[in-house]
XYZ file of C-alpha atoms in Angstrom:
640
model
C 8.735 -73.853 -2.433
C 6.759 -71.221 -0.612
C 8.876 -68.470 0.989
C 8.118 -68.683 4.748
C 8.397 -64.877 4.972
C 5.637 -64.590 2.394
C 3.260 -66.842 4.313
C 0.357 -64.506 5.077
C -2.675 -66.661 5.787
C -4.891 -64.825 8.324
C -7.865 -67.155 8.434
C -10.634 -68.577 6.392
C -13.561 -66.630 7.728
C -15.210 -64.035 5.502
C -14.078 -61.117 7.604
C -10.431 -62.179 7.314
C -10.816 -62.575 3.568
C -12.229 -59.069 3.392
C -9.290 -57.731 5.402
C -6.739 -59.489 3.182
C -8.526 -58.335 0.058
C -8.462 -54.759 1.348
C -4.775 -54.951 2.157
C -3.790 -56.382 -1.207
C -5.766 -53.755 -3.084
C -5.006 -50.786 -0.850
C -3.817 -47.566 -2.488
C -1.246 -47.041 0.286
C 2.028 -48.899 0.782
C 1.791 -51.669 3.399
C 4.635 -53.707 4.920
C 4.864 -56.348 7.608
C 8.213 -56.373 9.409
C 9.546 -58.890 11.867
C 11.477 -58.106 15.045
C 14.760 -57.820 13.098
C 13.359 -55.384 10.549
C 13.078 -57.944 7.755
C 10.258 -57.451 5.259
C 7.810 -60.365 5.549
C 5.036 -59.011 3.368
C 4.402 -56.135 0.978
C 1.318 -55.263 -0.987
C 1.146 -54.422 -4.693
C 1.115 -50.640 -4.062
C 4.548 -50.959 -2.387
C 5.929 -52.685 -5.452
C 4.434 -50.103 -7.793
C 5.589 -47.115 -5.734
C 9.179 -48.232 -5.014
C 9.919 -50.157 -8.200
C 10.862 -53.495 -6.609
C 9.188 -56.809 -7.304
C 7.578 -58.731 -4.470
C 10.382 -61.328 -4.649
C 13.015 -58.585 -4.336
C 11.246 -57.068 -1.369
C 11.112 -60.356 0.529
C 14.941 -60.486 0.429
C 15.246 -56.984 1.852
C 14.837 -55.270 5.214
C 13.480 -51.881 6.282
C 17.049 -50.530 6.290
C 17.224 -50.960 2.515
C 14.247 -48.692 1.858
C 14.446 -46.193 4.762
C 17.849 -44.425 4.892
C 16.898 -42.821 8.195
C 16.824 -46.164 10.019
C 19.825 -48.451 10.529
C 20.439 -51.659 12.447
C 21.774 -49.766 15.473
C 18.615 -47.634 15.698
C 16.124 -50.422 15.003
C 16.050 -51.975 18.528
C 15.057 -48.586 19.934
C 12.242 -48.256 17.385
C 11.058 -51.784 18.126
C 11.126 -51.172 21.887
C 9.101 -47.974 21.485
C 6.592 -49.858 19.329
C 6.258 -52.584 21.985
C 5.529 -49.928 24.624
C 3.243 -47.601 22.613
C 1.671 -50.331 20.428
C 1.251 -47.793 17.639
C 3.627 -45.011 16.571
C 3.572 -42.368 13.819
C 6.609 -40.495 12.512
C 7.987 -38.895 9.354
C 10.824 -40.329 7.297
C 11.940 -40.948 3.700
C 11.734 -43.917 1.366
C 14.290 -44.867 -1.263
C 13.012 -46.074 -4.615
C 14.858 -48.616 -6.693
C 15.924 -45.839 -9.084
C 17.678 -44.026 -6.192
C 15.158 -41.228 -5.705
C 13.791 -40.297 -2.280
C 10.301 -39.160 -1.329
C 8.966 -37.958 2.035
C 6.567 -40.213 3.926
C 4.528 -40.478 7.097
C 4.887 -43.881 8.759
C 2.222 -45.450 10.968
C 3.523 -48.639 12.587
C 1.271 -50.896 14.685
C 2.322 -53.905 16.737
C 0.348 -57.051 15.784
C 0.460 -60.666 16.893
C 0.462 -63.253 14.135
C 0.857 -67.004 14.664
C 2.446 -66.498 18.086
C 4.959 -63.831 16.984
C 4.996 -60.030 17.157
C 5.228 -58.094 13.912
C 5.135 -54.472 12.903
C 2.377 -53.712 10.410
C 3.421 -50.502 8.646
C 1.337 -48.125 6.528
C 3.169 -45.517 4.471
C 1.632 -42.217 3.401
C 3.245 -40.034 0.749
C 3.178 -36.588 2.410
C 3.002 -34.864 -0.942
C -0.510 -36.183 -1.238
C -1.425 -35.614 2.365
C -4.698 -37.485 2.498
C -3.966 -40.576 0.508
C -4.129 -42.572 3.704
C -7.820 -41.705 3.926
C -8.694 -42.736 0.367
C -9.447 -46.243 1.433
C -10.400 -48.287 4.433
C -8.399 -51.138 2.919
C -6.341 -52.013 5.952
C -5.939 -55.293 7.712
C -8.238 -56.275 10.534
C -5.275 -55.916 12.888
C -4.630 -52.291 11.957
C -8.356 -51.645 11.812
C -8.856 -52.583 15.447
C -5.639 -51.011 16.760
C -6.114 -47.648 15.042
C -5.981 -44.709 17.552
C -9.193 -43.206 16.156
C -12.721 -44.409 15.525
C -13.441 -46.180 12.237
C -16.994 -46.764 11.000
C -18.092 -48.635 7.899
C -21.618 -47.677 6.798
C -23.877 -48.581 3.919
C -25.861 -46.166 1.781
C -28.470 -44.628 4.067
C -26.237 -44.446 7.148
C -26.589 -47.927 8.698
C -23.417 -48.838 10.615
C -22.101 -52.249 9.528
C -18.630 -52.335 11.083
C -16.690 -50.428 13.782
C -13.275 -50.740 15.388
C -12.305 -51.023 19.056
C -11.632 -47.312 19.474
C -15.142 -46.406 18.256
C -16.634 -48.689 20.910
C -14.300 -47.275 23.546
C -15.004 -43.560 23.059
C -18.760 -44.014 22.573
C -19.256 -46.565 25.368
C -21.170 -49.085 23.232
C -20.272 -52.683 22.440
C -19.545 -53.644 18.842
C -22.820 -55.590 18.742
C -24.766 -52.511 19.885
C -23.172 -50.140 17.352
C -23.514 -52.450 14.351
C -27.030 -52.010 13.049
C -27.473 -48.534 14.534
C -27.975 -45.518 12.279
C -25.325 -42.774 12.271
C -28.048 -40.354 13.397
C -28.272 -42.343 16.641
C -24.863 -40.997 17.612
C -24.433 -37.838 15.481
C -26.145 -34.763 16.964
C -25.483 -32.269 14.164
C -26.804 -33.815 10.970
C -30.208 -34.741 9.612
C -31.085 -37.663 7.360
C -31.112 -35.335 4.349
C -27.656 -33.982 5.244
C -26.283 -37.518 5.627
C -27.536 -38.235 2.110
C -25.825 -35.064 0.860
C -22.551 -36.182 2.474
C -22.844 -39.519 0.669
C -23.277 -37.685 -2.640
C -20.306 -35.421 -1.844
C -18.151 -38.489 -1.192
C -19.101 -39.867 -4.606
C -18.211 -36.548 -6.230
C -15.163 -35.384 -4.213
C -13.733 -38.664 -2.934
C -13.040 -37.359 0.583
C -15.116 -35.089 2.819
C -13.881 -33.561 6.064
C -16.163 -31.981 8.660
C -16.682 -31.488 12.386
C -19.642 -32.774 14.352
C -20.778 -33.831 17.834
C -21.208 -37.481 18.838
C -23.310 -38.577 21.789
C -21.970 -41.340 24.014
C -24.104 -44.106 25.463
C -24.116 -42.265 28.823
C -25.690 -39.189 27.176
C -22.613 -36.955 27.192
C -21.468 -35.212 24.007
C -18.026 -35.213 22.448
C -16.760 -32.960 19.614
C -15.231 -34.917 16.751
C -13.533 -34.439 13.406
C -14.821 -36.807 10.732
C -13.007 -37.704 7.526
C -15.124 -39.836 5.157
C -14.384 -41.585 1.912
C -16.081 -44.223 -0.230
C -14.815 -47.792 -0.286
C -15.840 -50.555 -2.661
C -15.633 -54.055 -1.215
C -16.747 -57.022 -3.293
C -18.653 -54.658 -5.585
C -20.548 -53.185 -2.640
C -20.164 -49.508 -1.813
C -19.418 -48.408 1.767
C -18.685 -45.109 3.441
C -15.591 -45.306 5.624
C -15.501 -42.742 8.438
C -12.338 -41.914 10.389
C -13.409 -40.126 13.579
C -11.065 -38.274 15.931
C -11.924 -36.924 19.374
C -11.116 -33.177 19.272
C -12.171 -32.299 22.832
C -8.658 -31.149 23.734
C -8.361 -29.108 20.540
C -11.709 -27.406 21.124
C -10.778 -26.597 24.697
C -7.427 -25.263 23.516
C -9.226 -23.087 20.947
C -11.586 -21.806 23.638
C -8.685 -21.011 25.929
C -6.819 -19.366 23.058
C -9.767 -17.109 22.246
C -10.132 -16.273 25.923
C -6.428 -15.464 26.205
C -6.559 -13.385 23.018
C -9.432 -11.350 24.436
C -7.560 -10.857 27.710
C -4.370 -10.023 25.838
C -6.212 -7.512 23.672
C -7.751 -5.787 26.669
C -4.507 -5.842 28.662
C -2.697 -4.275 25.733
C -5.334 -1.548 25.505
C -4.752 -0.754 29.165
C -0.993 -0.699 28.639
C -1.380 1.784 25.802
C -3.719 3.950 27.878
C -1.127 3.936 30.663
C 1.541 5.037 28.217
C -0.661 7.872 27.017
C -1.903 8.901 30.474
C 0.663 11.644 30.971
C -0.055 13.240 27.627
C -3.802 12.942 28.126
C -3.513 14.645 31.526
C -1.468 17.378 29.853
C -4.140 17.853 27.195
C -6.930 17.923 29.775
C -5.060 20.518 31.800
C -4.752 22.693 28.702
C -8.484 22.344 28.042
C -9.350 23.087 31.668
C -7.043 26.097 31.673
C -9.026 27.502 28.760
C -12.361 26.757 30.450
C -11.319 28.351 33.751
C -9.694 31.305 31.991
C -12.583 32.115 29.679
C -15.071 31.603 32.535
C -13.222 34.234 34.561
C -13.072 36.569 31.564
C -16.822 36.123 31.035
C -17.498 36.989 34.688
C -15.294 40.060 34.379
C -17.167 41.128 31.234
C -20.754 41.026 32.521
C -21.090 44.709 31.695
C -20.253 43.898 28.055
C -22.677 41.227 26.786
C -20.858 40.891 23.454
C -17.515 40.125 25.111
C -19.128 37.861 27.687
C -20.934 35.944 24.940
C -17.660 35.437 23.060
C -15.911 34.097 26.183
C -18.836 31.767 26.951
C -18.597 30.378 23.394
C -14.920 29.620 24.066
C -15.870 27.833 27.307
C -18.343 25.725 25.323
C -15.663 24.869 22.717
C -13.313 23.748 25.473
C -16.007 21.532 26.982
C -16.615 19.964 23.539
C -12.893 19.206 23.197
C -12.927 17.512 26.606
C -16.000 15.501 25.595
C -14.334 14.308 22.385
C -11.198 13.290 24.288
C -13.245 11.313 26.835
C -15.137 9.515 24.063
C -11.888 8.579 22.312
C -10.455 7.143 25.529
C -13.639 5.174 26.281
C -13.815 3.809 22.743
C -10.191 2.731 22.945
C -10.296 1.173 26.427
C -13.789 -0.363 26.444
C -13.718 -4.127 26.895
C -16.364 -5.299 24.451
C -16.935 -7.376 21.351
C -17.146 -5.465 18.069
C -18.304 -6.554 14.661
C -16.725 -5.889 11.332
C -18.419 -3.349 9.086
C -17.642 -1.446 5.884
C -15.200 1.172 7.165
C -13.287 4.141 5.766
C -10.024 3.813 7.700
C -8.918 7.396 7.090
C -11.545 8.544 9.620
C -10.070 6.272 12.317
C -6.551 7.521 11.534
C -7.544 11.139 11.980
C -9.222 10.364 15.311
C -6.243 8.346 16.548
C -3.735 11.045 15.628
C -5.750 13.617 17.591
C -5.424 11.431 20.662
C -1.733 10.746 20.028
C -0.893 14.405 19.611
C -1.834 14.879 23.262
C 0.874 12.462 24.435
C 3.720 12.974 21.968
C 6.360 15.585 22.910
C 6.794 18.594 20.652
C 10.226 17.205 19.711
C 8.352 14.643 17.596
C 6.681 15.964 14.454
C 3.622 14.159 13.116
C 3.273 14.119 9.338
C 0.239 12.580 7.711
C -0.414 11.877 4.050
C -3.950 10.535 3.862
C -4.694 9.984 0.177
C -7.116 7.050 0.122
C -10.795 7.150 1.039
C -11.255 3.460 0.221
C -13.426 1.115 2.248
C -12.406 -2.108 4.002
C -14.393 -4.641 6.026
C -13.064 -4.009 9.520
C -13.752 -3.525 13.221
C -13.347 0.211 14.025
C -12.044 -0.427 17.549
C -9.422 -2.918 16.385
C -8.238 -0.725 13.515
C -7.952 2.091 16.068
C -5.711 -0.204 18.124
C -3.485 -1.025 15.154
C -2.872 2.656 14.475
C -2.375 3.558 18.150
C 0.033 0.664 18.750
C 2.146 1.305 15.659
C 2.344 5.033 16.407
C 3.090 4.458 20.093
C 5.843 2.038 19.086
C 7.290 4.720 16.770
C 7.010 7.349 19.517
C 9.034 5.177 21.931
C 11.753 4.782 19.295
C 12.175 8.580 19.175
C 11.525 9.381 22.831
C 15.044 10.575 23.596
C 16.118 11.980 20.244
C 12.905 13.350 18.766
C 12.192 12.979 15.073
C 9.404 12.524 12.551
C 6.399 10.208 12.867
C 4.920 9.773 9.385
C 1.556 8.158 8.689
C 0.271 7.611 5.164
C -2.703 5.866 3.609
C -3.031 5.016 -0.085
C -4.437 2.431 -2.499
C -2.254 -0.230 -4.108
C -3.129 -2.989 -6.552
C -1.411 -6.360 -6.890
C -1.534 -8.513 -9.971
C -0.685 -12.191 -9.577
C 3.043 -11.698 -10.081
C 3.155 -8.518 -8.008
C 1.947 -9.936 -4.681
C 4.386 -9.524 -1.820
C 6.697 -12.510 -1.527
C 6.076 -14.699 1.509
C 2.452 -13.604 1.935
C -0.935 -15.136 1.250
C -2.306 -11.950 -0.272
C -4.507 -12.615 -3.277
C -4.365 -10.415 -6.372
C -6.550 -7.339 -6.044
C -6.809 -3.838 -4.550
C -5.465 -3.156 -1.078
C -5.368 -0.254 1.334
C -1.774 0.380 2.389
C -1.213 1.965 5.807
C 2.370 3.067 6.376
C 3.725 4.165 9.768
C 7.387 5.202 9.917
C 9.746 6.858 12.367
C 13.277 8.254 12.342
C 14.205 6.574 15.631
C 16.789 4.040 16.764
C 15.776 1.303 14.312
C 16.130 -2.464 14.766
C 18.541 -5.249 13.990
C 17.511 -8.157 11.772
C 17.395 -10.408 14.842
C 14.996 -8.049 16.621
C 12.739 -7.766 13.566
C 12.302 -11.555 13.536
C 10.833 -11.447 17.063
C 8.860 -8.206 17.289
C 5.493 -9.848 16.598
C 5.989 -12.478 19.304
C 3.862 -11.958 22.454
C 5.768 -10.457 25.373
C 8.907 -9.775 23.329
C 10.106 -6.253 24.076
C 13.330 -4.274 23.969
C 11.999 -1.846 26.588
C 12.631 -2.059 30.340
C 10.055 -4.082 32.284
C 8.469 -0.915 33.702
C 7.976 0.573 30.220
C 5.892 -2.112 28.564
C 5.068 -5.810 28.355
C 5.668 -6.383 24.661
C 2.008 -6.978 23.859
C 1.451 -4.190 21.324
C 2.917 -5.525 18.090
C 1.731 -9.070 18.820
C -1.818 -7.737 19.066
C -1.323 -5.695 15.871
C -0.185 -8.827 14.039
C -3.221 -10.773 15.277
C -5.676 -8.047 14.260
C -4.156 -7.703 10.782
C -4.292 -11.475 10.231
C -7.882 -11.536 11.501
C -8.804 -8.936 8.876
C -7.163 -11.026 6.081
C -4.384 -8.473 5.719
C -0.614 -8.492 5.980
C 1.985 -6.532 7.944
C 5.649 -6.103 7.037
C 8.447 -4.161 8.728
C 11.577 -2.558 7.279
C 14.332 -1.261 9.558
C 18.058 -0.830 10.138
C 19.879 0.276 13.301
C 19.922 4.091 13.636
C 17.817 4.430 10.467
C 14.329 4.234 11.922
C 11.600 1.736 11.101
C 8.695 1.533 8.664
C 5.622 -0.683 9.023
C 3.480 -1.485 5.979
C -0.010 -2.817 6.681
C -2.280 -4.057 3.878
C -6.063 -4.507 4.102
C -8.228 -5.803 1.209
C -10.479 -3.097 -0.239
C -14.191 -3.771 -0.672
C -16.407 -2.043 -3.206
C -19.014 -0.789 -0.758
C -19.794 2.617 0.658
C -19.522 2.586 4.467
C -22.003 4.029 6.887
C -20.503 7.252 8.240
C -18.373 6.337 11.238
C -18.400 9.914 12.512
C -21.661 11.761 12.020
C -21.589 15.511 11.632
C -23.891 17.213 14.117
C -26.665 19.235 12.604
C -26.621 22.905 13.473
C -30.271 23.373 14.394
C -31.950 25.317 17.163
C -32.987 23.270 20.220
C -36.426 21.735 19.779
C -39.133 23.006 22.143
C -42.093 21.319 23.831
C -44.760 21.682 26.488
C -44.871 18.216 28.092
C -44.120 17.268 31.711
C -40.835 15.481 32.341
C -39.719 13.572 35.455
C -35.917 13.952 35.661
C -33.720 11.898 38.038
C -30.003 12.452 38.695
C -27.936 12.262 41.884
C -25.697 15.176 40.812
C -27.129 18.514 41.922
C -25.320 20.469 39.214
C -26.749 18.207 36.514
C -30.284 18.530 37.932
C -30.002 22.314 38.099
C -28.622 22.716 34.579
C -31.026 20.265 32.896
C -34.076 21.679 34.680
C -33.172 25.227 33.657
C -32.375 24.285 30.057
C -35.539 22.248 29.500
C -37.784 24.761 31.228
C -36.292 27.343 28.881
C -37.630 25.225 26.013
C -41.141 25.190 27.471
C -41.163 21.852 29.321
C -42.371 21.327 32.888
C -39.522 19.552 34.692
C -39.885 17.823 38.067
C -36.524 16.712 39.458
C -35.479 14.046 41.982
C -32.082 13.134 43.416
C -32.569 9.367 43.571
C -34.632 6.609 42.014
C -36.574 5.655 45.138
C -37.976 9.160 45.617
C -38.800 9.421 41.930
C -40.646 6.096 41.942
C -42.752 7.030 44.987
C -43.792 10.241 43.226
C -44.504 8.404 39.991
C -46.721 5.809 41.713
C -49.037 8.514 43.042
C -49.901 9.850 39.580
C -48.347 8.023 36.581
C -50.484 9.974 34.114
C -48.851 13.227 35.202
C -45.590 12.452 33.378
C -45.204 12.386 29.616
C -41.550 11.328 29.834
C -39.098 9.948 32.412
C -35.390 10.771 32.061
C -33.127 8.971 34.518
C -29.431 8.713 35.183
C -28.073 5.148 35.130
C -25.648 5.014 38.070
C -27.202 6.337 41.291
C -27.265 5.369 44.985
C -29.998 2.902 45.859
C -31.545 1.685 42.637
C -30.048 2.181 39.181
C -31.810 3.969 36.365
C -32.511 0.647 34.639
C -34.068 -0.768 37.812
C -36.195 2.371 38.167
C -37.403 1.959 34.588
C -38.364 -1.666 35.217
C -40.391 -0.664 38.296
C -42.121 2.036 36.245
C -42.877 -0.411 33.412
C -44.550 -2.699 35.964
C -47.058 0.093 36.608
C -47.328 1.466 33.078
C -45.637 -0.602 30.382
C -45.920 2.064 27.697
C -44.215 4.843 29.674
C -41.470 6.475 27.535
C -38.125 6.393 29.394
C -34.776 7.886 28.361
C -31.659 6.458 30.045
C -29.003 9.143 30.455
C -25.492 8.043 31.464
C -21.942 9.275 31.650
C -20.333 5.828 31.534
C -21.554 2.571 33.031
C -20.188 -0.962 33.201
C -23.672 -2.178 34.191
C -25.355 -1.688 30.853
C -24.995 -0.465 27.299
C -27.297 0.782 24.563
C -28.215 -2.697 23.335
C -29.162 -3.950 26.817
C -31.081 -0.768 27.601
C -33.115 -0.877 24.388
C -33.830 -4.573 24.894
C -35.218 -3.724 28.348
C -37.753 -1.285 26.873
C -35.820 1.978 27.124
C -36.871 4.329 24.301
C -33.526 6.184 23.984
C -30.002 5.914 25.377
C -28.234 9.255 25.775
C -24.558 9.585 26.718
C -23.513 12.604 28.775
C -22.501 15.384 28.739
C -25.831 17.039 28.026
C -25.606 19.147 24.864
C -28.883 21.040 24.613
C -29.384 20.708 20.830
C -28.783 16.953 20.823
C -30.625 16.389 24.114
C -33.707 18.291 22.979
C -33.677 16.402 19.688
C -33.649 13.058 21.554
C -36.490 14.149 23.858
C -38.607 15.391 20.969
C -38.051 12.179 18.980
C -39.174 9.989 21.903
C -42.218 12.127 22.729
C -43.349 12.401 19.117
C -43.154 8.623 18.653
C -45.042 8.063 21.904
C -47.742 10.465 20.778
């Protein structure tokens, strides 16, 4: 006599037969449970996986195979299923031999012959994507699935879709069936669709992102998982499509927050260093003022006066270098990775740090490696500054030793650091240590979390080490910390070494005499001292220099006789019109006019924007005669 719990007739139409065939031959475990948790149907895969026969199963309930569910809990599960219609959770299944294996359960409420049942699909988590190896699910599950399902033939013609696909695209089932996938997919060509079909045949499952266009013309980002399915000896491509709009928006917001966090942390570090920077500037200015006075007092002794003027020039160069370091560190911009010798960045960073660290803290550096990594100079600068600033705070009251070292290390397969994803190979190891207050194990577990800090609220926001962690991960590296209370802390940072010689990050200035000329230059700057100095310097090199204090006056003069000027040099930030606006007005009269944009620091433009606008050269103040004359000569010679 037929077991009533085994009665599973769905219908006699071809589509129902296809659904039943798919279910019986599915490579995932499938159960149908009644309201009491009794097993009414199992497929062959369930028998094979758990070791029970079909007859044994039909005498059992879900409580016999899932030790995490009992009769007391079942009503709650059933009620949740009735409300949500479909639920997914993780559990364990018990085989007949007593062994357990982890599973992901997807239960869907279905109506069959006037009664509600739970149709359950089981995925072995150890083989995470087994659920996608086949579209062999019942028609009930097919239509209730919380993602779009498409069945297509070779060539991309859609033959079958589920309810969710119709819902998110806005088409009816009749409209979608017969359409080509290219009618809804905005990212792939016919040739690429063919390549995906071939990949499915070779790899079994392909996973990619794309953009689908709804019937109303709007686009939606999707994740598509495709696999081949053979039904009645015909080959189909089964596509499981998930709307990832929320995920994409979350990623966009995350990137935006990371950029804001990175910039905010830069500003925090600059604030921390402000006192030391002011101290260093005051020392530089003291030298400039002092040597200037000595030079004035030594006018009757040209040799002495010349020596003192050289010292004034050295002091001005130190101030220039300090300004450039601060601007590089604080500038809010996007940088690209490049082959980089990190030791150069370390030396620059330690110069800046020395200005803010008390003399009670000794800086020791052991820079051994000259290896190259693929990195963003600005971000590597931040890593070093943040780690050293963190060490400085740990020794603020007691003083101590801040040690920075850089060397090469090599990991074989068995030597890689435990708990990391580092691949075997050569790495650059940056080590920053201090002899400060140290950390407890509990603190070390949290130090890379955003906004975690052991400092008072007015001393920092806890952004530094979180940013360091993010930068290191972004550069495919690893960071590890070692510390004990009252025994200081040591940070080890690893970056993969590349076998490529970097472009020099810091270029050594050539010691050549200023280059002379005889051309006529129109020079515009709103600072009188700059106009006076530049005019005198360039006239000393043989140029004719006509100066103006603002762009409007300069443009009126230029309009009267454009051919008079061989070169225009203009400041960027001025009252009235900017240097870039002046250049554009000049180009409207004479498009080939050579223009040099000279700026101290501007948020309105940068070198890339200036050059794209037709500027021949972009020169950053202060004006150093040798470099300035070299720039002028290069522009004029090219124009000639």
